[in-house]
Amino acid sequence: QSALTQPPSASGSPGQSVTISCTGTSSDVGGYNYVSWYQQYPGKAPKLMIYEVSKRPSGVPDRFSGSKSGNTASLTVSGLQAEDEADYYCSSYAGSLWVFGGGTKLTVL
Amino acid sequence: QVQLVESGGGVVQPGGSLRLSCAASGFTFSSYGMHWVRQAPGKGLEWVAFIRYDGSNKYYADSVKGRFTISRDNSKNTLYLQMNSLRAEDTAVYYCAKDRGTNSFDPWGQGTLVTVSS
């Protein structure tokens, strides 16, 4: 049950786009279309932003998008806004268990 | 609206036990699988356990297998996590989360802090 690999940090200026990667294996990310992404502010509970690789729950801005290629999933935030500054975690179903990435701190410069 | 409220956290000595509860409202609790996820102070998220909507299947992370037990009472709309043989490394905020049916966690409760310390 190894954690998925995310970069510890990412940054961008307001209006720019940023992509956060999430690398796993063929037993998790590559084996299922069940990758999800979560946004977490300090001291708060995580919030679902993307599920099933690229689907957005209602209420999530369309600036957030997800994709997957092989064993790597990605979250792209377009048109960065100050309120996007938060920690982001990916997760994948791995067959009777779930794994998370280590998290990426997104800074809006 | 969907709401999940955890309770039962606190300070416990190594080797001790604690039972967490998660009260659900705003949705048909008996129709959804439920998870426990934890977050150690300053660290990332770690999936802990899952239980199917009817309690027929339960899955655990290797780190807690044999020590933690997930259960549910659909008549009380409540999810539980019985934690035994607690270790310092179990110190974390414990969140319950509803499975959307898409192997994703939504929504999450506000969390309850468990501290294992002598």
PDB file of C-alpha atoms in Angstrom:
ATOM      1  CA  GLN A   1       0.000   0.000   0.000  1.00  0.00           C
ATOM      2  CA  SER A   2       2.450   2.635  -1.166  1.00  0.00           C
ATOM      3  CA  ALA A   3       1.277   6.207  -1.345  1.00  0.00           C
ATOM      4  CA  LEU A   4       0.847   7.860  -4.717  1.00  0.00           C
ATOM      5  CA  THR A   5       3.594  10.323  -5.656  1.00  0.00           C
ATOM      6  CA  GLN A   6       2.801  14.032  -5.858  1.00  0.00           C
ATOM      7  CA  PRO A   7       5.179  16.996  -6.010  1.00  0.00           C
ATOM      8  CA  PRO A   8       5.347  18.647  -2.575  1.00  0.00           C
ATOM      9  CA  SER A   9       4.706  22.092  -3.992  1.00  0.00           C
ATOM     10  CA  ALA A  10       3.434  23.951  -7.032  1.00  0.00           C
ATOM     11  CA  SER A  11       2.878  27.609  -7.753  1.00  0.00           C
ATOM     12  CA  GLY A  12       1.567  30.069 -10.268  1.00  0.00           C
ATOM     13  CA  SER A  13       0.505  33.656 -10.652  1.00  0.00           C
ATOM     14  CA  PRO A  14      -3.130  34.749 -10.756  1.00  0.00           C
ATOM     15  CA  GLY A  15      -4.672  33.932 -14.117  1.00  0.00           C
ATOM     16  CA  GLN A  16      -2.081  31.306 -14.980  1.00  0.00           C
ATOM     17  CA  SER A  17      -2.576  27.534 -15.184  1.00  0.00           C
ATOM     18  CA  VAL A  18      -0.924  24.978 -12.938  1.00  0.00           C
ATOM     19  CA  THR A  19      -0.847  21.195 -13.287  1.00  0.00           C
ATOM     20  CA  ILE A  20      -0.253  18.816 -10.382  1.00  0.00           C
ATOM     21  CA  SER A  21       0.782  15.249 -11.151  1.00  0.00           C
ATOM     22  CA  CYS A  22      -0.059  12.068  -9.271  1.00  0.00           C
ATOM     23  CA  THR A  23       1.935   8.962 -10.122  1.00  0.00           C
ATOM     24  CA  GLY A  24       0.990   5.465  -9.095  1.00  0.00           C
ATOM     25  CA  THR A  25       1.211   2.001 -10.561  1.00  0.00           C
ATOM     26  CA  SER A  26      -0.820  -0.338 -12.720  1.00  0.00           C
ATOM     27  CA  SER A  27      -2.400  -1.620  -9.489  1.00  0.00           C
ATOM     28  CA  ASP A  28      -4.009   1.706  -8.673  1.00  0.00           C
ATOM     29  CA  VAL A  29      -3.989   4.768 -10.951  1.00  0.00           C
ATOM     30  CA  GLY A  30      -3.271   2.794 -14.102  1.00  0.00           C
ATOM     31  CA  GLY A  31      -5.668  -0.013 -13.319  1.00  0.00           C
ATOM     32  CA  TYR A  32      -8.867   1.879 -12.561  1.00  0.00           C
ATOM     33  CA  ASN A  33     -10.642   5.043 -13.682  1.00  0.00           C
ATOM     34  CA  TYR A  34     -11.263   5.900 -10.042  1.00  0.00           C
ATOM     35  CA  VAL A  35      -8.846   8.745  -9.448  1.00  0.00           C
ATOM     36  CA  SER A  36     -10.163  11.618  -7.349  1.00  0.00           C
ATOM     37  CA  TRP A  37      -8.740  14.943  -6.179  1.00  0.00           C
ATOM     38  CA  TYR A  38      -9.321  16.852  -2.938  1.00  0.00           C
ATOM     39  CA  GLN A  39      -8.721  20.427  -1.858  1.00  0.00           C
ATOM     40  CA  GLN A  40      -7.898  21.108   1.773  1.00  0.00           C
ATOM     41  CA  TYR A  41      -7.490  24.428   3.547  1.00  0.00           C
ATOM     42  CA  PRO A  42      -5.512  24.531   6.820  1.00  0.00           C
ATOM     43  CA  GLY A  43      -7.543  23.197   9.711  1.00  0.00           C
ATOM     44  CA  LYS A  44     -10.444  22.213   7.472  1.00  0.00           C
ATOM     45  CA  ALA A  45     -11.777  18.947   6.106  1.00  0.00           C
ATOM     46  CA  PRO A  46     -10.902  17.980   2.520  1.00  0.00           C
ATOM     47  CA  LYS A  47     -13.348  18.744  -0.281  1.00  0.00           C
ATOM     48  CA  LEU A  48     -13.889  16.633  -3.387  1.00  0.00           C
ATOM     49  CA  MET A  49     -12.894  18.494  -6.561  1.00  0.00           C
ATOM     50  CA  ILE A  50     -12.637  15.753  -9.200  1.00  0.00           C
ATOM     51  CA  TYR A  51     -13.859  12.155  -9.281  1.00  0.00           C
ATOM     52  CA  GLU A  52     -13.548   9.320 -11.790  1.00  0.00           C
ATOM     53  CA  VAL A  53     -10.435  10.990 -13.268  1.00  0.00           C
ATOM     54  CA  SER A  54     -12.147  13.969 -14.875  1.00  0.00           C
ATOM     55  CA  LYS A  55     -15.659  14.542 -13.533  1.00  0.00           C
ATOM     56  CA  ARG A  56     -16.521  17.608 -11.471  1.00  0.00           C
ATOM     57  CA  PRO A  57     -19.117  17.565  -8.695  1.00  0.00           C
ATOM     58  CA  SER A  58     -21.724  20.280  -8.929  1.00  0.00           C
ATOM     59  CA  GLY A  59     -20.459  23.535  -7.483  1.00  0.00           C
ATOM     60  CA  VAL A  60     -16.806  22.979  -8.397  1.00  0.00           C
ATOM     61  CA  PRO A  61     -15.624  25.644 -10.855  1.00  0.00           C
ATOM     62  CA  ASP A  62     -14.815  24.438 -14.358  1.00  0.00           C
ATOM     63  CA  ARG A  63     -11.355  25.932 -13.855  1.00  0.00           C
ATOM     64  CA  PHE A  64     -10.549  22.589 -12.250  1.00  0.00           C
ATOM     65  CA  SER A  65     -10.002  19.669 -14.609  1.00  0.00           C
ATOM     66  CA  GLY A  66      -8.525  16.200 -14.372  1.00  0.00           C
ATOM     67  CA  SER A  67      -6.935  13.718 -16.727  1.00  0.00           C
ATOM     68  CA  LYS A  68      -4.964  10.485 -16.728  1.00  0.00           C
ATOM     69  CA  SER A  69      -2.345   8.865 -18.903  1.00  0.00           C
ATOM     70  CA  GLY A  70      -1.052   5.446 -17.966  1.00  0.00           C
ATOM     71  CA  ASN A  71      -0.068   5.395 -14.300  1.00  0.00           C
ATOM     72  CA  THR A  72      -0.104   9.181 -13.907  1.00  0.00           C
ATOM     73  CA  ALA A  73      -3.103  11.380 -13.218  1.00  0.00           C
ATOM     74  CA  SER A  74      -3.110  15.156 -13.332  1.00  0.00           C
ATOM     75  CA  LEU A  75      -5.117  18.020 -11.879  1.00  0.00           C
ATOM     76  CA  THR A  76      -5.054  21.297 -13.797  1.00  0.00           C
ATOM     77  CA  VAL A  77      -6.207  24.554 -12.286  1.00  0.00           C
ATOM     78  CA  SER A  78      -6.743  27.211 -14.944  1.00  0.00           C
ATOM     79  CA  GLY A  79      -7.169  30.915 -14.358  1.00  0.00           C
ATOM     80  CA  LEU A  80      -5.591  30.688 -10.907  1.00  0.00           C
ATOM     81  CA  GLN A  81      -7.288  32.676  -8.192  1.00  0.00           C
ATOM     82  CA  ALA A  82      -6.096  33.566  -4.712  1.00  0.00           C
ATOM     83  CA  GLU A  83      -8.643  31.218  -3.134  1.00  0.00           C
ATOM     84  CA  ASP A  84      -7.099  28.259  -4.952  1.00  0.00           C
ATOM     85  CA  GLU A  85      -4.141  28.398  -2.578  1.00  0.00           C
ATOM     86  CA  ALA A  86      -4.525  25.169  -0.588  1.00  0.00           C
ATOM     87  CA  ASP A  87      -3.250  21.614  -0.282  1.00  0.00           C
ATOM     88  CA  TYR A  88      -4.342  19.163  -2.962  1.00  0.00           C
ATOM     89  CA  TYR A  89      -4.444  15.396  -2.625  1.00  0.00           C
ATOM     90  CA  CYS A  90      -5.045  12.720  -5.226  1.00  0.00           C
ATOM     91  CA  SER A  91      -6.543   9.356  -4.398  1.00  0.00           C
ATOM     92  CA  SER A  92      -7.053   6.130  -6.301  1.00  0.00           C
ATOM     93  CA  TYR A  93      -9.037   2.977  -5.775  1.00  0.00           C
ATOM     94  CA  ALA A  94      -6.670   0.001  -5.740  1.00  0.00           C
ATOM     95  CA  GLY A  95      -8.921  -3.014  -5.457  1.00  0.00           C
ATOM     96  CA  SER A  96     -10.490  -3.314  -1.975  1.00  0.00           C
ATOM     97  CA  LEU A  97      -8.346  -0.470  -0.696  1.00  0.00           C
ATOM     98  CA  TRP A  98      -7.748   3.192  -1.439  1.00  0.00           C
ATOM     99  CA  VAL A  99      -4.479   5.123  -1.559  1.00  0.00           C
ATOM    100  CA  PHE A 100      -3.719   8.830  -1.298  1.00  0.00           C
ATOM    101  CA  GLY A 101      -0.890  10.917  -2.617  1.00  0.00           C
ATOM    102  CA  GLY A 102       1.374  12.774  -0.224  1.00  0.00           C
ATOM    103  CA  GLY A 103      -0.230  16.093  -1.080  1.00  0.00           C
ATOM    104  CA  THR A 104       0.826  19.202  -3.009  1.00  0.00           C
ATOM    105  CA  LYS A 105       0.827  22.691  -1.540  1.00  0.00           C
ATOM    106  CA  LEU A 106      -0.379  25.085  -4.225  1.00  0.00           C
ATOM    107  CA  THR A 107       0.807  28.650  -3.791  1.00  0.00           C
ATOM    108  CA  VAL A 108      -0.701  31.536  -5.727  1.00  0.00           C
ATOM    109  CA  LEU A 109       2.092  34.060  -6.149  1.00  0.00           C
TER     110      LEU A 109
ATOM    111  CA  GLN B   1     -27.974  18.859   3.343  1.00  0.00           C
ATOM    112  CA  VAL B   2     -25.610  15.959   3.846  1.00  0.00           C
ATOM    113  CA  GLN B   3     -23.858  16.161   7.195  1.00  0.00           C
ATOM    114  CA  LEU B   4     -21.343  13.938   8.958  1.00  0.00           C
ATOM    115  CA  VAL B   5     -20.383  14.612  12.564  1.00  0.00           C
ATOM    116  CA  GLU B   6     -17.586  12.666  14.249  1.00  0.00           C
ATOM    117  CA  SER B   7     -17.178  12.250  17.979  1.00  0.00           C
ATOM    118  CA  GLY B   8     -15.263  10.136  20.474  1.00  0.00           C
ATOM    119  CA  GLY B   9     -11.750  11.454  20.019  1.00  0.00           C
ATOM    120  CA  GLY B  10      -9.470  12.237  22.933  1.00  0.00           C
ATOM    121  CA  VAL B  11      -6.228  11.360  24.662  1.00  0.00           C
ATOM    122  CA  VAL B  12      -5.469   7.686  25.286  1.00  0.00           C
ATOM    123  CA  GLN B  13      -2.389   5.842  26.508  1.00  0.00           C
ATOM    124  CA  PRO B  14      -0.425   3.510  24.228  1.00  0.00           C
ATOM    125  CA  GLY B  15      -2.081   0.114  24.191  1.00  0.00           C
ATOM    126  CA  GLY B  16      -5.447   1.613  25.029  1.00  0.00           C
ATOM    127  CA  SER B  17      -8.743   1.628  23.151  1.00  0.00           C
ATOM    128  CA  LEU B  18     -11.133   4.219  21.811  1.00  0.00           C
ATOM    129  CA  ARG B  19     -14.368   4.120  19.806  1.00  0.00           C
ATOM    130  CA  LEU B  20     -15.145   6.822  17.294  1.00  0.00           C
ATOM    131  CA  SER B  21     -18.652   7.573  16.043  1.00  0.00           C
ATOM    132  CA  CYS B  22     -19.873   9.371  12.943  1.00  0.00           C
ATOM    133  CA  ALA B  23     -23.494  10.545  12.918  1.00  0.00           C
ATOM    134  CA  ALA B  24     -24.910  10.924   9.416  1.00  0.00           C
ATOM    135  CA  SER B  25     -27.873  12.982   8.248  1.00  0.00           C
ATOM    136  CA  GLY B  26     -29.317  14.415   5.057  1.00  0.00           C
ATOM    137  CA  PHE B  27     -29.053  11.250   2.959  1.00  0.00           C
ATOM    138  CA  THR B  28     -30.125   7.604   2.985  1.00  0.00           C
ATOM    139  CA  PHE B  29     -27.277   6.309   5.127  1.00  0.00           C
ATOM    140  CA  SER B  30     -28.142   2.653   4.539  1.00  0.00           C
ATOM    141  CA  SER B  31     -27.540   3.037   0.793  1.00  0.00           C
ATOM    142  CA  TYR B  32     -23.904   4.149   0.866  1.00  0.00           C
ATOM    143  CA  GLY B  33     -20.520   2.746   1.723  1.00  0.00           C
ATOM    144  CA  MET B  34     -18.572   4.718   4.304  1.00  0.00           C
ATOM    145  CA  HIS B  35     -14.889   5.357   4.969  1.00  0.00           C
ATOM    146  CA  TRP B  36     -12.595   6.416   7.762  1.00  0.00           C
ATOM    147  CA  VAL B  37      -9.576   8.500   6.730  1.00  0.00           C
ATOM    148  CA  ARG B  38      -6.960   9.933   9.072  1.00  0.00           C
ATOM    149  CA  GLN B  39      -4.418  12.725   8.974  1.00  0.00           C
ATOM    150  CA  ALA B  40      -1.475  12.852  11.359  1.00  0.00           C
ATOM    151  CA  PRO B  41      -0.477  16.347  12.514  1.00  0.00           C
ATOM    152  CA  GLY B  42       1.202  18.183   9.641  1.00  0.00           C
ATOM    153  CA  LYS B  43       0.999  15.115   7.396  1.00  0.00           C
ATOM    154  CA  GLY B  44      -1.052  13.882   4.465  1.00  0.00           C
ATOM    155  CA  LEU B  45      -4.236  11.872   4.253  1.00  0.00           C
ATOM    156  CA  GLU B  46      -4.248   8.121   4.926  1.00  0.00           C
ATOM    157  CA  TRP B  47      -7.196   5.861   4.138  1.00  0.00           C
ATOM    158  CA  VAL B  48      -8.044   3.669   7.148  1.00  0.00           C
ATOM    159  CA  ALA B  49     -11.119   1.551   6.499  1.00  0.00           C
ATOM    160  CA  PHE B  50     -14.263   1.081   4.388  1.00  0.00           C
ATOM    161  CA  ILE B  51     -17.578  -0.632   5.027  1.00  0.00           C
ATOM    162  CA  ARG B  52     -20.189  -1.473   2.421  1.00  0.00           C
ATOM    163  CA  TYR B  53     -23.692  -0.007   2.689  1.00  0.00           C
ATOM    164  CA  ASP B  54     -25.040  -3.132   4.338  1.00  0.00           C
ATOM    165  CA  GLY B  55     -21.964  -3.973   6.396  1.00  0.00           C
ATOM    166  CA  SER B  56     -21.347  -7.131   4.379  1.00  0.00           C
ATOM    167  CA  ASN B  57     -17.777  -6.247   3.437  1.00  0.00           C
ATOM    168  CA  LYS B  58     -15.096  -4.388   5.343  1.00  0.00           C
ATOM    169  CA  TYR B  59     -11.632  -3.418   4.148  1.00  0.00           C
ATOM    170  CA  TYR B  60      -8.680  -2.085   6.123  1.00  0.00           C
ATOM    171  CA  ALA B  61      -5.309  -0.483   5.563  1.00  0.00           C
ATOM    172  CA  ASP B  62      -2.430  -2.777   6.508  1.00  0.00           C
ATOM    173  CA  SER B  63      -1.378  -0.284   9.187  1.00  0.00           C
ATOM    174  CA  VAL B  64      -4.560  -0.891  11.211  1.00  0.00           C
ATOM    175  CA  LYS B  65      -5.587  -4.414  10.222  1.00  0.00           C
ATOM    176  CA  GLY B  66      -6.205  -6.595  13.251  1.00  0.00           C
ATOM    177  CA  ARG B  67      -6.384  -3.593  15.602  1.00  0.00           C
ATOM    178  CA  PHE B  68      -9.239  -1.453  14.223  1.00  0.00           C
ATOM    179  CA  THR B  69     -12.789  -2.532  13.437  1.00  0.00           C
ATOM    180  CA  ILE B  70     -15.222  -0.563  11.316  1.00  0.00           C
ATOM    181  CA  SER B  71     -18.943  -1.091  11.827  1.00  0.00           C
ATOM    182  CA  ARG B  72     -22.258   0.639  11.256  1.00  0.00           C
ATOM    183  CA  ASP B  73     -25.775   0.787  12.660  1.00  0.00           C
ATOM    184  CA  ASN B  74     -28.106   1.704   9.821  1.00  0.00           C
ATOM    185  CA  SER B  75     -31.029   2.041  12.232  1.00  0.00           C
ATOM    186  CA  LYS B  76     -29.123   4.841  13.994  1.00  0.00           C
ATOM    187  CA  ASN B  77     -27.478   6.342  10.876  1.00  0.00           C
ATOM    188  CA  THR B  78     -24.145   5.956  12.617  1.00  0.00           C
ATOM    189  CA  LEU B  79     -20.706   4.722  11.590  1.00  0.00           C
ATOM    190  CA  TYR B  80     -18.163   3.482  14.127  1.00  0.00           C
ATOM    191  CA  LEU B  81     -14.447   2.829  14.373  1.00  0.00           C
ATOM    192  CA  GLN B  82     -13.286   0.671  17.279  1.00  0.00           C
ATOM    193  CA  MET B  83      -9.575   1.241  17.819  1.00  0.00           C
ATOM    194  CA  ASN B  84      -7.604  -1.183  20.004  1.00  0.00           C
ATOM    195  CA  SER B  85      -3.911  -1.559  20.812  1.00  0.00           C
ATOM    196  CA  LEU B  86      -3.367   2.073  19.983  1.00  0.00           C
ATOM    197  CA  ARG B  87       0.129   3.308  19.147  1.00  0.00           C
ATOM    198  CA  ALA B  88       1.721   6.726  19.079  1.00  0.00           C
ATOM    199  CA  GLU B  89       1.648   6.609  15.287  1.00  0.00           C
ATOM    200  CA  ASP B  90      -2.163   6.392  15.365  1.00  0.00           C
ATOM    201  CA  THR B  91      -2.259   9.998  16.587  1.00  0.00           C
ATOM    202  CA  ALA B  92      -4.270  11.886  13.967  1.00  0.00           C
ATOM    203  CA  VAL B  93      -7.458  13.660  13.074  1.00  0.00           C
ATOM    204  CA  TYR B  94      -9.922  10.970  12.046  1.00  0.00           C
ATOM    205  CA  TYR B  95     -12.478  11.851   9.374  1.00  0.00           C
ATOM    206  CA  CYS B  96     -15.484   9.866   8.268  1.00  0.00           C
ATOM    207  CA  ALA B  97     -16.500  10.260   4.652  1.00  0.00           C
ATOM    208  CA  LYS B  98     -19.321   9.012   2.480  1.00  0.00           C
ATOM    209  CA  ASP B  99     -18.449   7.087  -0.660  1.00  0.00           C
ATOM    210  CA  ARG B 100     -20.213   8.677  -3.628  1.00  0.00           C
ATOM    211  CA  GLY B 101     -20.548   5.284  -5.230  1.00  0.00           C
ATOM    212  CA  THR B 102     -17.630   6.272  -7.435  1.00  0.00           C
ATOM    213  CA  ASN B 103     -14.836   5.245  -5.061  1.00  0.00           C
ATOM    214  CA  SER B 104     -14.419   8.846  -3.985  1.00  0.00           C
ATOM    215  CA  PHE B 105     -14.926  10.540  -0.649  1.00  0.00           C
ATOM    216  CA  ASP B 106     -17.735  13.107  -0.473  1.00  0.00           C
ATOM    217  CA  PRO B 107     -18.524  14.737   1.807  1.00  0.00           C
ATOM    218  CA  TRP B 108     -16.237  14.586   4.820  1.00  0.00           C
ATOM    219  CA  GLY B 109     -16.986  15.227   8.455  1.00  0.00           C
ATOM    220  CA  GLN B 110     -15.162  17.888  10.430  1.00  0.00           C
ATOM    221  CA  GLY B 111     -12.863  15.308  12.030  1.00  0.00           C
ATOM    222  CA  THR B 112     -12.092  14.231  15.579  1.00  0.00           C
ATOM    223  CA  LEU B 113      -8.600  14.297  17.081  1.00  0.00           C
ATOM    224  CA  VAL B 114      -7.127  11.148  18.611  1.00  0.00           C
ATOM    225  CA  THR B 115      -3.917  11.556  20.604  1.00  0.00           C
ATOM    226  CA  VAL B 116      -2.034   8.488  21.777  1.00  0.00           C
ATOM    227  CA  SER B 117       0.401   9.505  24.476  1.00  0.00           C
ATOM    228  CA  SER B 118       1.519   8.494  27.921  1.00  0.00           C
TER     229      SER B 118
END
